[in-house]
XYZ file of C-alpha atoms in Angstrom:
75
model
C -8.869 -11.595 91.611
C -8.522 -12.683 88.086
C -11.489 -14.778 86.500
C -13.475 -17.189 88.644
C -11.706 -18.732 91.524
C -12.574 -22.250 91.630
C -10.650 -23.122 95.020
C -9.296 -21.532 98.193
C -5.823 -22.533 97.058
C -6.042 -20.926 93.881
C -7.424 -17.708 95.342
C -4.586 -17.553 97.770
C -2.339 -17.902 95.110
C -3.616 -15.239 93.040
C -3.288 -12.738 96.104
C -0.163 -13.884 96.524
C 0.861 -13.323 93.034
C -0.366 -9.787 93.328
C 2.093 -9.331 95.925
C -0.646 -8.769 98.961
C 0.744 -10.815 102.059
C -0.637 -14.312 102.365
C -0.113 -16.164 105.850
C 2.596 -18.967 105.551
C 0.472 -21.518 107.679
C -1.904 -22.805 104.673
C -1.821 -26.435 103.712
C -4.128 -28.584 101.499
C -4.763 -31.740 103.235
C -6.332 -34.636 101.408
C -7.586 -36.275 104.371
C -8.922 -35.991 108.099
C -5.438 -37.498 109.384
C -3.539 -34.926 107.293
C -5.892 -32.074 108.859
C -4.944 -33.203 112.480
C -1.217 -33.370 111.604
C -1.658 -29.699 110.682
C -3.360 -28.716 113.541
C -0.839 -30.230 115.986
C 2.162 -28.719 113.722
C 0.325 -25.296 114.136
C -0.157 -25.921 117.834
C 3.702 -26.514 118.051
C 4.603 -23.511 115.962
C 2.311 -21.522 117.632
C 4.744 -19.878 120.712
C 7.219 -18.810 117.765
C 4.739 -17.180 115.403
C 5.181 -13.261 114.945
C 1.393 -12.973 115.458
C -1.377 -14.363 117.692
C -4.173 -16.881 116.494
C -7.061 -18.399 117.904
C -6.823 -21.656 116.066
C -7.003 -23.199 112.912
C -9.698 -22.494 110.005
C -10.554 -25.551 108.048
C -12.192 -25.126 104.783
C -13.721 -27.076 102.038
C -10.775 -26.211 98.941
C -13.459 -26.245 95.861
C -15.454 -23.013 96.069
C -18.344 -24.900 94.641
C -18.795 -27.308 97.498
C -18.710 -24.368 99.695
C -21.917 -23.054 98.442
C -23.907 -26.505 98.543
C -27.378 -25.783 99.964
C -27.322 -26.196 103.570
C -23.819 -25.171 104.430
C -23.430 -21.854 106.290
C -20.405 -19.311 107.175
C -20.303 -20.598 110.929
C -21.184 -23.922 111.768
């Protein structure tokens, strides 16, 4: 990736610009309500996807906030 990536969204966009495949089921959600709406949308679309999924991954967008003390990879 080019330079320091400051957010998940920025990193995904750089990957897309390089011509690499990126999943279309990606959304920035500004609130917990929007997260739940997205989870429900994915669940509705799940039977029509061309690939299997286990569920939805929720990540904090700013990379800096992902690296705060006390955060873990799997929690």
